[in-house]
Amino acid sequence: MFKIINSIIMLVLPIIPKSLIKIFARQYVAGTTIKESLAIVKKLNDNNLYATIDILGEHTKNINEANEITSNYIRLIENIKKNNLKCNLSIKPSHIGTDISNDIFNENLNKILNKAMVNNNFIRIDMEDSTLTDISINTYKSINSQSLGIVLQAYLYRTIRDIKNLKNNSNIRLCKGIYNEDPNIAIKNNDKIDENYLKLLKLLFKKQIYVGIATHSEKLISKSIELINEMNINRDSFEFQMLYGVPMEKTINILLENNYKVRIYVPFGPLWYEYSIRRIKENPNILKYVIKNILNKIKEALL
Ligand code: FDA
């Protein structure tokens, strides 16, 4: 059923007016400006939630653009500090330069990281598709800073080796992985990904590595809590992370009531349209989620 709906939407996607798509995107995107995104972070903080901001965009081809994005991240750090917000940054390597050269990526990442260190903030390298896994992990390891973390994806077969090779002072966000990867390198079955997720989480805990448990899956969240209890993991060794706009209020409230730390990933930026369309084309599953959430809202309104 979803496959048919997906195919129809994919066909009509190019002719849907931008204004209509904006209505749906608004739920998941925190505006187009720094000011708008910070206002949302403030609201989240007021509700005892931490945040991480991402400027939407990827695969920057032009050096001036990559430098401008870098400056915007630096401006964000200044504003987070000025407004005393509980918020760090999430950055896609290809957004700040990997498509131009590894040197440009390194240079820009270091500029942002230095600013973060001075301002007592933290940068997380988001993980993109598998063409960028090596450069992202190698750069992360070579910098070796407590103010820098990275994302690892449970769908990749290589992730277990990557974790085994990490130092204990690493800081990892563990997610399932969003890109459409080749079955030779990635697990395709959702239950098997969940299984691997828990196995990797256990290994991260064993290695005493700080983990951002990034998932909306109720099953994974409760299994993670079981594991935390079983292994007697300290509450300052992990946090839960979710994407802005995904309707998780009930679960978030339960987590907060039980004194777990929860961080919301807040994406914003002028390129929201191009970014959303490209990501939907790459992975129509995102549409499945959006449709499911809309149907749930309609169902709740009717009950
Ligand atoms: P699952 O796919 O089983 O989803 C559970 C339920 O959550 C769905 O049924 C749906 O209701 C809801 N849901 C999930 N994703 C949704 C969405 N986008 N919109 C609306 N509803 C949604 N991936 C990656 O490759 N690199 C990265 O750097 C990151 N970073 C990242 C940060 C954070 C904070 C999160 C939460 C996720 C990521 N991801 C990511 C995405 C991640 O890899 C994964 O694809 C999605 O989170 C979906 O998987 P779940 O674990 O949520 O479970």
PDB file of C-alpha atoms in Angstrom, residues 3-300:
ATOM      1  CA  LYS A   3       4.776   1.396  -1.984  1.00  0.00           C
ATOM      2  CA  ILE A   4       1.940   2.451  -4.300  1.00  0.00           C
ATOM      3  CA  ILE A   5       1.405   5.756  -2.457  1.00  0.00           C
ATOM      4  CA  ASN A   6       5.177   6.378  -2.547  1.00  0.00           C
ATOM      5  CA  SER A   7       5.373   5.753  -6.294  1.00  0.00           C
ATOM      6  CA  ILE A   8       2.439   8.099  -6.976  1.00  0.00           C
ATOM      7  CA  ILE A   9       3.940  10.865  -4.836  1.00  0.00           C
ATOM      8  CA  MET A  10       7.372  10.394  -6.466  1.00  0.00           C
ATOM      9  CA  LEU A  11       5.722  10.881  -9.863  1.00  0.00           C
ATOM     10  CA  VAL A  12       3.858  14.042  -8.906  1.00  0.00           C
ATOM     11  CA  LEU A  13       6.577  15.460  -6.615  1.00  0.00           C
ATOM     12  CA  PRO A  14       8.141  17.724  -9.286  1.00  0.00           C
ATOM     13  CA  ILE A  15       4.814  19.440  -9.984  1.00  0.00           C
ATOM     14  CA  ILE A  16       3.660  19.926  -6.383  1.00  0.00           C
ATOM     15  CA  PRO A  17       3.871  23.675  -5.612  1.00  0.00           C
ATOM     16  CA  LYS A  18       6.698  24.666  -3.219  1.00  0.00           C
ATOM     17  CA  SER A  19       4.127  26.400  -0.971  1.00  0.00           C
ATOM     18  CA  LEU A  20       2.265  23.117  -0.475  1.00  0.00           C
ATOM     19  CA  ILE A  21       5.435  21.190   0.364  1.00  0.00           C
ATOM     20  CA  LYS A  22       6.300  23.967   2.836  1.00  0.00           C
ATOM     21  CA  ILE A  23       3.161  23.130   4.840  1.00  0.00           C
ATOM     22  CA  PHE A  24       4.521  19.597   5.446  1.00  0.00           C
ATOM     23  CA  ALA A  25       8.180  20.636   5.754  1.00  0.00           C
ATOM     24  CA  ARG A  26       7.326  23.238   8.422  1.00  0.00           C
ATOM     25  CA  GLN A  27       6.791  20.492  10.975  1.00  0.00           C
ATOM     26  CA  TYR A  28      10.311  19.129  10.455  1.00  0.00           C
ATOM     27  CA  VAL A  29      12.316  22.267   9.596  1.00  0.00           C
ATOM     28  CA  ALA A  30      12.978  25.020  12.155  1.00  0.00           C
ATOM     29  CA  GLY A  31      12.651  27.961   9.747  1.00  0.00           C
ATOM     30  CA  THR A  32      15.134  29.515   7.354  1.00  0.00           C
ATOM     31  CA  THR A  33      17.144  31.870   9.594  1.00  0.00           C
ATOM     32  CA  ILE A  34      19.471  31.584  12.606  1.00  0.00           C
ATOM     33  CA  LYS A  35      16.989  33.675  14.598  1.00  0.00           C
ATOM     34  CA  GLU A  36      14.095  31.306  13.853  1.00  0.00           C
ATOM     35  CA  SER A  37      16.116  28.213  14.715  1.00  0.00           C
ATOM     36  CA  LEU A  38      17.326  29.721  18.002  1.00  0.00           C
ATOM     37  CA  ALA A  39      13.752  30.640  18.975  1.00  0.00           C
ATOM     38  CA  ILE A  40      12.815  26.978  18.579  1.00  0.00           C
ATOM     39  CA  VAL A  41      15.864  25.852  20.582  1.00  0.00           C
ATOM     40  CA  LYS A  42      14.826  28.262  23.350  1.00  0.00           C
ATOM     41  CA  LYS A  43      11.340  26.681  23.447  1.00  0.00           C
ATOM     42  CA  LEU A  44      12.872  23.195  23.587  1.00  0.00           C
ATOM     43  CA  ASN A  45      15.233  24.251  26.402  1.00  0.00           C
ATOM     44  CA  ASP A  46      12.277  25.730  28.295  1.00  0.00           C
ATOM     45  CA  ASN A  47      10.744  22.248  28.119  1.00  0.00           C
ATOM     46  CA  ASN A  48      13.883  20.622  29.573  1.00  0.00           C
ATOM     47  CA  LEU A  49      15.100  19.393  26.192  1.00  0.00           C
ATOM     48  CA  TYR A  50      18.626  19.863  24.852  1.00  0.00           C
ATOM     49  CA  ALA A  51      19.154  20.616  21.159  1.00  0.00           C
ATOM     50  CA  THR A  52      21.593  20.214  18.317  1.00  0.00           C
ATOM     51  CA  ILE A  53      21.323  22.536  15.304  1.00  0.00           C
ATOM     52  CA  ASP A  54      22.037  21.533  11.711  1.00  0.00           C
ATOM     53  CA  ILE A  55      22.119  23.968   8.797  1.00  0.00           C
ATOM     54  CA  LEU A  56      20.325  22.136   5.989  1.00  0.00           C
ATOM     55  CA  GLY A  57      22.355  21.400   2.887  1.00  0.00           C
ATOM     56  CA  GLU A  58      24.966  19.016   1.540  1.00  0.00           C
ATOM     57  CA  HIS A  59      27.451  18.526  -1.314  1.00  0.00           C
ATOM     58  CA  THR A  60      28.636  22.125  -1.545  1.00  0.00           C
ATOM     59  CA  LYS A  61      30.645  22.492  -4.763  1.00  0.00           C
ATOM     60  CA  ASN A  62      31.908  26.040  -4.365  1.00  0.00           C
ATOM     61  CA  ILE A  63      34.627  27.168  -1.945  1.00  0.00           C
ATOM     62  CA  ASN A  64      32.982  30.529  -1.171  1.00  0.00           C
ATOM     63  CA  GLU A  65      29.751  28.762  -0.275  1.00  0.00           C
ATOM     64  CA  ALA A  66      31.568  26.240   1.962  1.00  0.00           C
ATOM     65  CA  ASN A  67      33.305  29.150   3.729  1.00  0.00           C
ATOM     66  CA  GLU A  68      30.015  31.003   4.138  1.00  0.00           C
ATOM     67  CA  ILE A  69      28.375  27.943   5.716  1.00  0.00           C
ATOM     68  CA  THR A  70      31.385  27.682   8.029  1.00  0.00           C
ATOM     69  CA  SER A  71      30.892  31.346   9.047  1.00  0.00           C
ATOM     70  CA  ASN A  72      27.222  30.666   9.721  1.00  0.00           C
ATOM     71  CA  TYR A  73      28.108  27.776  12.034  1.00  0.00           C
ATOM     72  CA  ILE A  74      30.551  30.099  13.841  1.00  0.00           C
ATOM     73  CA  ARG A  75      27.832  32.732  14.143  1.00  0.00           C
ATOM     74  CA  LEU A  76      25.519  30.070  15.585  1.00  0.00           C
ATOM     75  CA  ILE A  77      28.059  29.193  18.286  1.00  0.00           C
ATOM     76  CA  GLU A  78      28.331  32.886  19.252  1.00  0.00           C
ATOM     77  CA  ASN A  79      24.552  33.219  19.445  1.00  0.00           C
ATOM     78  CA  ILE A  80      24.115  30.003  21.425  1.00  0.00           C
ATOM     79  CA  LYS A  81      26.608  31.348  23.954  1.00  0.00           C
ATOM     80  CA  LYS A  82      25.062  34.845  24.011  1.00  0.00           C
ATOM     81  CA  ASN A  83      21.587  33.413  24.634  1.00  0.00           C
ATOM     82  CA  ASN A  84      22.828  30.830  27.110  1.00  0.00           C
ATOM     83  CA  LEU A  85      21.185  27.969  25.212  1.00  0.00           C
ATOM     84  CA  LYS A  86      21.710  24.250  25.812  1.00  0.00           C
ATOM     85  CA  CYS A  87      22.552  23.432  22.246  1.00  0.00           C
ATOM     86  CA  ASN A  88      25.429  22.005  20.206  1.00  0.00           C
ATOM     87  CA  LEU A  89      25.950  21.660  16.437  1.00  0.00           C
ATOM     88  CA  SER A  90      25.626  18.834  13.910  1.00  0.00           C
ATOM     89  CA  ILE A  91      27.539  19.237  10.651  1.00  0.00           C
ATOM     90  CA  LYS A  92      27.567  17.289   7.388  1.00  0.00           C
ATOM     91  CA  PRO A  93      31.118  16.930   6.002  1.00  0.00           C
ATOM     92  CA  SER A  94      29.967  17.473   2.404  1.00  0.00           C
ATOM     93  CA  HIS A  95      28.261  20.716   3.434  1.00  0.00           C
ATOM     94  CA  ILE A  96      31.546  22.325   4.477  1.00  0.00           C
ATOM     95  CA  GLY A  97      33.865  21.022   1.812  1.00  0.00           C
ATOM     96  CA  THR A  98      34.484  17.309   1.158  1.00  0.00           C
ATOM     97  CA  ASP A  99      33.253  17.655  -2.451  1.00  0.00           C
ATOM     98  CA  ILE A 100      35.869  20.389  -3.009  1.00  0.00           C
ATOM     99  CA  SER A 101      38.821  18.822  -1.179  1.00  0.00           C
ATOM    100  CA  ASN A 102      39.647  17.049   2.064  1.00  0.00           C
ATOM    101  CA  ASP A 103      41.862  19.999   3.020  1.00  0.00           C
ATOM    102  CA  ILE A 104      38.978  22.452   2.750  1.00  0.00           C
ATOM    103  CA  PHE A 105      36.788  20.140   4.861  1.00  0.00           C
ATOM    104  CA  ASN A 106      39.519  19.849   7.493  1.00  0.00           C
ATOM    105  CA  GLU A 107      40.197  23.573   7.511  1.00  0.00           C
ATOM    106  CA  ASN A 108      36.511  24.488   7.903  1.00  0.00           C
ATOM    107  CA  LEU A 109      35.824  21.813  10.517  1.00  0.00           C
ATOM    108  CA  ASN A 110      38.801  22.998  12.568  1.00  0.00           C
ATOM    109  CA  LYS A 111      37.670  26.628  12.345  1.00  0.00           C
ATOM    110  CA  ILE A 112      34.241  25.687  13.725  1.00  0.00           C
ATOM    111  CA  LEU A 113      35.712  23.330  16.323  1.00  0.00           C
ATOM    112  CA  ASN A 114      38.145  25.979  17.617  1.00  0.00           C
ATOM    113  CA  LYS A 115      35.259  28.397  18.058  1.00  0.00           C
ATOM    114  CA  ALA A 116      33.248  25.657  19.813  1.00  0.00           C
ATOM    115  CA  MET A 117      36.127  24.889  22.193  1.00  0.00           C
ATOM    116  CA  VAL A 118      36.564  28.549  23.162  1.00  0.00           C
ATOM    117  CA  ASN A 119      32.830  28.767  23.814  1.00  0.00           C
ATOM    118  CA  ASN A 120      32.547  25.473  25.670  1.00  0.00           C
ATOM    119  CA  ASN A 121      30.402  23.943  22.960  1.00  0.00           C
ATOM    120  CA  PHE A 122      30.460  20.664  21.043  1.00  0.00           C
ATOM    121  CA  ILE A 123      30.408  19.641  17.371  1.00  0.00           C
ATOM    122  CA  ARG A 124      29.062  16.387  15.999  1.00  0.00           C
ATOM    123  CA  ILE A 125      30.015  15.161  12.528  1.00  0.00           C
ATOM    124  CA  ASP A 126      26.825  13.807  10.934  1.00  0.00           C
ATOM    125  CA  MET A 127      27.323  10.640   8.894  1.00  0.00           C
ATOM    126  CA  GLU A 128      26.403  10.819   5.223  1.00  0.00           C
ATOM    127  CA  ASP A 129      26.407   8.043   2.603  1.00  0.00           C
ATOM    128  CA  SER A 130      29.084   5.352   2.526  1.00  0.00           C
ATOM    129  CA  THR A 131      31.326   7.244   0.075  1.00  0.00           C
ATOM    130  CA  LEU A 132      32.064   9.596   2.997  1.00  0.00           C
ATOM    131  CA  THR A 133      32.362   7.113   5.890  1.00  0.00           C
ATOM    132  CA  ASP A 134      36.155   6.770   5.723  1.00  0.00           C
ATOM    133  CA  ILE A 135      36.962  10.452   5.400  1.00  0.00           C
ATOM    134  CA  SER A 136      34.521  11.296   8.214  1.00  0.00           C
ATOM    135  CA  ILE A 137      35.847   8.676  10.638  1.00  0.00           C
ATOM    136  CA  ASN A 138      39.515   9.313   9.779  1.00  0.00           C
ATOM    137  CA  THR A 139      39.107  13.060  10.275  1.00  0.00           C
ATOM    138  CA  TYR A 140      37.296  12.498  13.574  1.00  0.00           C
ATOM    139  CA  LYS A 141      40.059  10.222  14.846  1.00  0.00           C
ATOM    140  CA  SER A 142      42.887  12.478  13.691  1.00  0.00           C
ATOM    141  CA  ILE A 143      41.450  15.503  15.503  1.00  0.00           C
ATOM    142  CA  ASN A 144      40.849  13.543  18.736  1.00  0.00           C
ATOM    143  CA  SER A 145      39.089  16.281  20.689  1.00  0.00           C
ATOM    144  CA  GLN A 146      36.596  15.948  23.548  1.00  0.00           C
ATOM    145  CA  SER A 147      34.591  18.713  21.869  1.00  0.00           C
ATOM    146  CA  LEU A 148      34.070  16.597  18.751  1.00  0.00           C
ATOM    147  CA  GLY A 149      31.804  13.593  18.211  1.00  0.00           C
ATOM    148  CA  ILE A 150      30.634  11.572  15.236  1.00  0.00           C
ATOM    149  CA  VAL A 151      27.678   9.477  14.058  1.00  0.00           C
ATOM    150  CA  LEU A 152      27.836   5.746  13.321  1.00  0.00           C
ATOM    151  CA  GLN A 153      25.159   3.820  11.428  1.00  0.00           C
ATOM    152  CA  ALA A 154      23.835   0.462  12.653  1.00  0.00           C
ATOM    153  CA  TYR A 155      22.899  -0.662   9.122  1.00  0.00           C
ATOM    154  CA  LEU A 156      26.547  -0.808   7.992  1.00  0.00           C
ATOM    155  CA  TYR A 157      28.341  -4.131   8.472  1.00  0.00           C
ATOM    156  CA  ARG A 158      31.606  -2.233   9.051  1.00  0.00           C
ATOM    157  CA  THR A 159      30.317  -0.330  12.110  1.00  0.00           C
ATOM    158  CA  ILE A 160      31.234  -3.082  14.582  1.00  0.00           C
ATOM    159  CA  ARG A 161      34.870  -2.835  13.437  1.00  0.00           C
ATOM    160  CA  ASP A 162      34.729   0.960  13.562  1.00  0.00           C
ATOM    161  CA  ILE A 163      33.545   0.804  17.180  1.00  0.00           C
ATOM    162  CA  LYS A 164      36.220  -1.754  18.116  1.00  0.00           C
ATOM    163  CA  ASN A 165      38.820   0.693  16.787  1.00  0.00           C
ATOM    164  CA  LEU A 166      37.508   3.684  18.739  1.00  0.00           C
ATOM    165  CA  LYS A 167      39.223   5.190  21.780  1.00  0.00           C
ATOM    166  CA  ASN A 168      37.281   5.107  25.065  1.00  0.00           C
ATOM    167  CA  ASN A 169      36.977   8.893  25.169  1.00  0.00           C
ATOM    168  CA  SER A 170      34.998   8.900  21.889  1.00  0.00           C
ATOM    169  CA  ASN A 171      31.533  10.408  21.639  1.00  0.00           C
ATOM    170  CA  ILE A 172      29.150   8.589  19.316  1.00  0.00           C
ATOM    171  CA  ARG A 173      25.612   9.138  18.071  1.00  0.00           C
ATOM    172  CA  LEU A 174      24.275   5.730  17.105  1.00  0.00           C
ATOM    173  CA  CYS A 175      21.511   5.772  14.467  1.00  0.00           C
ATOM    174  CA  LYS A 176      20.125   3.179  12.065  1.00  0.00           C
ATOM    175  CA  GLY A 177      21.262   5.056   8.923  1.00  0.00           C
ATOM    176  CA  ILE A 178      19.127   6.885   6.372  1.00  0.00           C
ATOM    177  CA  TYR A 179      20.844   6.382   2.985  1.00  0.00           C
ATOM    178  CA  ASN A 180      19.994   3.761   0.396  1.00  0.00           C
ATOM    179  CA  GLU A 181      23.155   1.630   0.586  1.00  0.00           C
ATOM    180  CA  ASP A 182      24.189  -1.460  -1.347  1.00  0.00           C
ATOM    181  CA  PRO A 183      23.195  -4.784   0.307  1.00  0.00           C
ATOM    182  CA  ASN A 184      26.874  -5.820   0.121  1.00  0.00           C
ATOM    183  CA  ILE A 185      27.739  -3.249   2.751  1.00  0.00           C
ATOM    184  CA  ALA A 186      24.473  -2.618   4.600  1.00  0.00           C
ATOM    185  CA  ILE A 187      21.782  -4.655   6.365  1.00  0.00           C
ATOM    186  CA  LYS A 188      18.456  -4.129   4.620  1.00  0.00           C
ATOM    187  CA  ASN A 189      16.022  -5.841   6.988  1.00  0.00           C
ATOM    188  CA  ASN A 190      14.650  -3.510   9.679  1.00  0.00           C
ATOM    189  CA  ASP A 191      14.495  -6.192  12.421  1.00  0.00           C
ATOM    190  CA  LYS A 192      18.095  -7.180  11.679  1.00  0.00           C
ATOM    191  CA  ILE A 193      19.148  -3.515  11.841  1.00  0.00           C
ATOM    192  CA  ASP A 194      17.459  -3.254  15.258  1.00  0.00           C
ATOM    193  CA  GLU A 195      19.293  -6.393  16.373  1.00  0.00           C
ATOM    194  CA  ASN A 196      22.617  -4.958  15.236  1.00  0.00           C
ATOM    195  CA  TYR A 197      21.783  -1.592  16.836  1.00  0.00           C
ATOM    196  CA  LEU A 198      21.443  -3.225  20.260  1.00  0.00           C
ATOM    197  CA  LYS A 199      24.596  -5.278  19.778  1.00  0.00           C
ATOM    198  CA  LEU A 200      26.542  -2.110  18.875  1.00  0.00           C
ATOM    199  CA  LEU A 201      25.017  -0.160  21.755  1.00  0.00           C
ATOM    200  CA  LYS A 202      26.126  -2.877  24.152  1.00  0.00           C
ATOM    201  CA  LEU A 203      29.664  -2.715  22.760  1.00  0.00           C
ATOM    202  CA  LEU A 204      29.739   1.090  23.049  1.00  0.00           C
ATOM    203  CA  PHE A 205      28.618   0.855  26.695  1.00  0.00           C
ATOM    204  CA  LYS A 206      31.203  -1.863  27.366  1.00  0.00           C
ATOM    205  CA  LYS A 207      33.896   0.433  25.984  1.00  0.00           C
ATOM    206  CA  GLN A 208      32.528   3.255  28.214  1.00  0.00           C
ATOM    207  CA  ILE A 209      31.957   5.459  25.191  1.00  0.00           C
ATOM    208  CA  TYR A 210      29.394   8.283  25.495  1.00  0.00           C
ATOM    209  CA  VAL A 211      26.369   7.466  23.296  1.00  0.00           C
ATOM    210  CA  GLY A 212      23.581   9.530  21.761  1.00  0.00           C
ATOM    211  CA  ILE A 213      20.845   6.916  21.323  1.00  0.00           C
ATOM    212  CA  ALA A 214      19.234   8.374  18.195  1.00  0.00           C
ATOM    213  CA  THR A 215      15.989   6.628  17.330  1.00  0.00           C
ATOM    214  CA  HIS A 216      12.226   7.092  17.328  1.00  0.00           C
ATOM    215  CA  SER A 217      11.547   3.374  17.521  1.00  0.00           C
ATOM    216  CA  GLU A 218       9.631   2.681  20.749  1.00  0.00           C
ATOM    217  CA  LYS A 219      10.939  -0.876  20.682  1.00  0.00           C
ATOM    218  CA  LEU A 220      14.587   0.216  20.411  1.00  0.00           C
ATOM    219  CA  ILE A 221      14.146   2.858  23.097  1.00  0.00           C
ATOM    220  CA  SER A 222      12.711   0.376  25.608  1.00  0.00           C
ATOM    221  CA  LYS A 223      15.298  -2.291  24.716  1.00  0.00           C
ATOM    222  CA  SER A 224      18.030   0.339  25.183  1.00  0.00           C
ATOM    223  CA  ILE A 225      16.648   1.188  28.630  1.00  0.00           C
ATOM    224  CA  GLU A 226      16.620  -2.530  29.507  1.00  0.00           C
ATOM    225  CA  LEU A 227      20.279  -2.716  28.479  1.00  0.00           C
ATOM    226  CA  ILE A 228      21.134   0.439  30.447  1.00  0.00           C
ATOM    227  CA  ASN A 229      19.553  -1.079  33.560  1.00  0.00           C
ATOM    228  CA  GLU A 230      21.140  -4.496  33.036  1.00  0.00           C
ATOM    229  CA  MET A 231      24.599  -3.005  32.563  1.00  0.00           C
ATOM    230  CA  ASN A 232      24.065  -0.405  35.284  1.00  0.00           C
ATOM    231  CA  ILE A 233      25.112   2.398  32.940  1.00  0.00           C
ATOM    232  CA  ASN A 234      25.556   5.820  34.504  1.00  0.00           C
ATOM    233  CA  ARG A 235      23.085   8.485  33.329  1.00  0.00           C
ATOM    234  CA  ASP A 236      25.863  10.858  32.334  1.00  0.00           C
ATOM    235  CA  SER A 237      27.165   8.283  29.814  1.00  0.00           C
ATOM    236  CA  PHE A 238      24.332   8.582  27.312  1.00  0.00           C
ATOM    237  CA  GLU A 239      21.411  10.638  26.071  1.00  0.00           C
ATOM    238  CA  PHE A 240      18.403  10.018  23.841  1.00  0.00           C
ATOM    239  CA  GLN A 241      18.175  11.941  20.574  1.00  0.00           C
ATOM    240  CA  MET A 242      15.253  12.556  18.211  1.00  0.00           C
ATOM    241  CA  LEU A 243      14.513  14.630  15.145  1.00  0.00           C
ATOM    242  CA  TYR A 244      12.560  17.887  15.453  1.00  0.00           C
ATOM    243  CA  GLY A 245       8.938  17.462  14.396  1.00  0.00           C
ATOM    244  CA  VAL A 246       8.656  13.694  14.741  1.00  0.00           C
ATOM    245  CA  PRO A 247       5.650  13.267  17.045  1.00  0.00           C
ATOM    246  CA  MET A 248       7.320  11.645  20.060  1.00  0.00           C
ATOM    247  CA  GLU A 249       5.770  13.750  22.844  1.00  0.00           C
ATOM    248  CA  LYS A 250       4.496  10.790  24.885  1.00  0.00           C
ATOM    249  CA  THR A 251       7.840   8.970  24.842  1.00  0.00           C
ATOM    250  CA  ILE A 252       9.779  12.182  25.494  1.00  0.00           C
ATOM    251  CA  ASN A 253       7.618  12.933  28.537  1.00  0.00           C
ATOM    252  CA  ILE A 254       8.193   9.445  29.935  1.00  0.00           C
ATOM    253  CA  LEU A 255      11.956   9.786  29.367  1.00  0.00           C
ATOM    254  CA  LEU A 256      12.026  13.208  31.064  1.00  0.00           C
ATOM    255  CA  GLU A 257       9.925  11.976  33.994  1.00  0.00           C
ATOM    256  CA  ASN A 258      12.540   9.266  34.486  1.00  0.00           C
ATOM    257  CA  ASN A 259      15.329  11.856  34.406  1.00  0.00           C
ATOM    258  CA  TYR A 260      16.840  10.772  31.111  1.00  0.00           C
ATOM    259  CA  LYS A 261      18.550  13.437  29.018  1.00  0.00           C
ATOM    260  CA  VAL A 262      16.843  14.065  25.657  1.00  0.00           C
ATOM    261  CA  ARG A 263      18.283  16.091  22.774  1.00  0.00           C
ATOM    262  CA  ILE A 264      16.345  17.248  19.722  1.00  0.00           C
ATOM    263  CA  TYR A 265      18.032  17.572  16.302  1.00  0.00           C
ATOM    264  CA  VAL A 266      16.899  20.907  14.861  1.00  0.00           C
ATOM    265  CA  PRO A 267      17.522  21.430  11.126  1.00  0.00           C
ATOM    266  CA  PHE A 268      16.981  24.850   9.536  1.00  0.00           C
ATOM    267  CA  GLY A 269      18.081  26.896   6.555  1.00  0.00           C
ATOM    268  CA  PRO A 270      17.165  28.508   3.263  1.00  0.00           C
ATOM    269  CA  LEU A 271      17.898  25.306   1.331  1.00  0.00           C
ATOM    270  CA  TRP A 272      15.095  23.393   3.059  1.00  0.00           C
ATOM    271  CA  TYR A 273      13.211  22.746  -0.211  1.00  0.00           C
ATOM    272  CA  GLU A 274      16.093  21.423  -2.320  1.00  0.00           C
ATOM    273  CA  TYR A 275      17.324  19.366   0.620  1.00  0.00           C
ATOM    274  CA  SER A 276      13.900  17.845   1.420  1.00  0.00           C
ATOM    275  CA  ILE A 277      13.211  16.920  -2.218  1.00  0.00           C
ATOM    276  CA  ARG A 278      16.667  15.363  -2.728  1.00  0.00           C
ATOM    277  CA  ARG A 279      16.361  13.322   0.466  1.00  0.00           C
ATOM    278  CA  ILE A 280      12.834  12.136  -0.380  1.00  0.00           C
ATOM    279  CA  LYS A 281      14.025  11.041  -3.842  1.00  0.00           C
ATOM    280  CA  GLU A 282      16.978   9.183  -2.297  1.00  0.00           C
ATOM    281  CA  ASN A 283      14.901   7.513   0.370  1.00  0.00           C
ATOM    282  CA  PRO A 284      11.128   7.380  -0.178  1.00  0.00           C
ATOM    283  CA  ASN A 285      10.819   5.859   3.333  1.00  0.00           C
ATOM    284  CA  ILE A 286      10.852   9.437   4.658  1.00  0.00           C
ATOM    285  CA  LEU A 287       7.542   9.929   2.814  1.00  0.00           C
ATOM    286  CA  LYS A 288       6.179   6.796   4.424  1.00  0.00           C
ATOM    287  CA  TYR A 289       6.907   8.311   7.852  1.00  0.00           C
ATOM    288  CA  VAL A 290       5.363  11.664   6.961  1.00  0.00           C
ATOM    289  CA  ILE A 291       2.205  10.012   5.591  1.00  0.00           C
ATOM    290  CA  LYS A 292       1.959   7.750   8.647  1.00  0.00           C
ATOM    291  CA  ASN A 293       2.269  10.748  10.981  1.00  0.00           C
ATOM    292  CA  ILE A 294      -0.402  12.709   9.072  1.00  0.00           C
ATOM    293  CA  LEU A 295      -2.781   9.722   9.173  1.00  0.00           C
ATOM    294  CA  ASN A 296      -2.168   9.361  12.932  1.00  0.00           C
ATOM    295  CA  LYS A 297      -3.019  13.038  13.443  1.00  0.00           C
ATOM    296  CA  ILE A 298      -6.255  12.647  11.462  1.00  0.00           C
ATOM    297  CA  LYS A 299      -7.114   9.517  13.469  1.00  0.00           C
ATOM    298  CA  GLU A 300      -6.473  11.335  16.778  1.00  0.00           C
TER     299      GLU A 300
END
